[in-house]
Amino acid sequence: MGGPNSINEVELFLQNMFADKNILTMDRYTRKLVSTIIITKRLEDVKENYGLLGGKSPLLGLTEDLIAKLAP
């Protein structure tokens, strides 16, 4: 699933995550409503948390480090 590569990508990341029918298991109209409510209430806190992690998800950097260590 990944994560946002910058603070500016957090909202889009959350929209994409909550659009997944396996994350919010409900019909698409209800999923859209619920995801909008969650994102509206949580966006600033989530951005703040990613700020504490350096402004982005650490997943990409960790994956790149792992690839470099596994490369011959």
CSV table of C-alpha atoms in Angstrom, one decimal:
chain,number,residue,atom,x,y,z
A,1,MET,CA,0.0,0.0,0.0
A,2,GLY,CA,2.9,2.3,0.6
A,3,GLY,CA,2.6,5.7,2.2
A,4,PRO,CA,2.9,9.4,1.3
A,5,ASN,CA,6.2,10.7,0.1
A,6,SER,CA,5.6,14.2,1.5
A,7,ILE,CA,3.2,16.0,3.8
A,8,ASN,CA,1.4,17.3,0.7
A,9,GLU,CA,0.5,13.7,-0.4
A,10,VAL,CA,-1.1,12.7,3.0
A,11,GLU,CA,-4.6,13.6,2.0
A,12,LEU,CA,-4.4,11.8,-1.3
A,13,PHE,CA,-2.8,8.8,0.4
A,14,LEU,CA,-5.7,8.6,2.9
A,15,GLN,CA,-8.3,9.0,0.1
A,16,ASN,CA,-6.7,6.1,-1.8
A,17,MET,CA,-6.4,3.9,1.3
A,18,PHE,CA,-10.0,4.4,2.4
A,19,ALA,CA,-11.3,3.9,-1.2
A,20,ASP,CA,-10.1,0.3,-0.8
A,21,LYS,CA,-13.1,-2.0,-0.3
A,22,ASN,CA,-10.9,-4.2,1.9
A,23,ILE,CA,-10.1,-1.4,4.3
A,24,LEU,CA,-13.6,-0.1,4.7
A,25,THR,CA,-15.9,-3.1,4.0
A,26,MET,CA,-19.1,-1.3,2.9
A,27,ASP,CA,-20.8,-0.2,-0.2
A,28,ARG,CA,-18.9,2.4,-2.2
A,29,TYR,CA,-21.3,5.3,-1.3
A,30,THR,CA,-21.1,4.7,2.4
A,31,ARG,CA,-17.3,4.1,2.1
A,32,LYS,CA,-16.9,7.5,0.4
A,33,LEU,CA,-19.0,9.2,3.1
A,34,VAL,CA,-17.2,7.5,6.0
A,35,SER,CA,-13.8,8.1,4.5
A,36,THR,CA,-14.6,11.8,4.0
A,37,ILE,CA,-15.6,12.0,7.7
A,38,ILE,CA,-12.4,10.2,8.9
A,39,ILE,CA,-10.1,12.3,6.7
A,40,THR,CA,-11.8,15.6,7.7
A,41,LYS,CA,-11.4,14.7,11.4
A,42,ARG,CA,-7.9,13.2,11.3
A,43,LEU,CA,-6.0,14.9,8.5
A,44,GLU,CA,-4.1,17.5,10.5
A,45,ASP,CA,-3.2,14.9,13.2
A,46,VAL,CA,-2.0,12.5,10.5
A,47,LYS,CA,0.1,15.2,8.9
A,48,GLU,CA,1.6,16.1,12.2
A,49,ASN,CA,2.5,12.4,12.8
A,50,TYR,CA,4.2,12.2,9.4
A,51,GLY,CA,6.0,15.4,10.3
A,52,LEU,CA,7.5,13.6,13.3
A,53,LEU,CA,8.7,10.9,10.9
A,54,GLY,CA,10.5,13.4,8.7
A,55,GLY,CA,7.6,14.6,6.6
A,56,LYS,CA,7.0,11.3,4.8
A,57,SER,CA,6.4,7.6,5.2
A,58,PRO,CA,9.7,5.8,6.1
A,59,LEU,CA,8.7,2.8,3.9
A,60,LEU,CA,10.3,4.0,0.7
A,61,GLY,CA,13.6,4.7,2.3
A,62,LEU,CA,13.6,1.4,4.2
A,63,THR,CA,12.8,-0.5,1.0
A,64,GLU,CA,15.6,1.2,-0.9
A,65,ASP,CA,18.0,0.4,1.9
A,66,LEU,CA,16.9,-3.2,1.9
A,67,ILE,CA,17.3,-3.4,-1.9
A,68,ALA,CA,20.8,-1.9,-1.7
A,69,LYS,CA,21.8,-4.5,1.0
A,70,LEU,CA,20.5,-7.4,-1.1
A,71,ALA,CA,22.1,-6.3,-4.3
A,72,PRO,CA,25.2,-8.3,-5.4
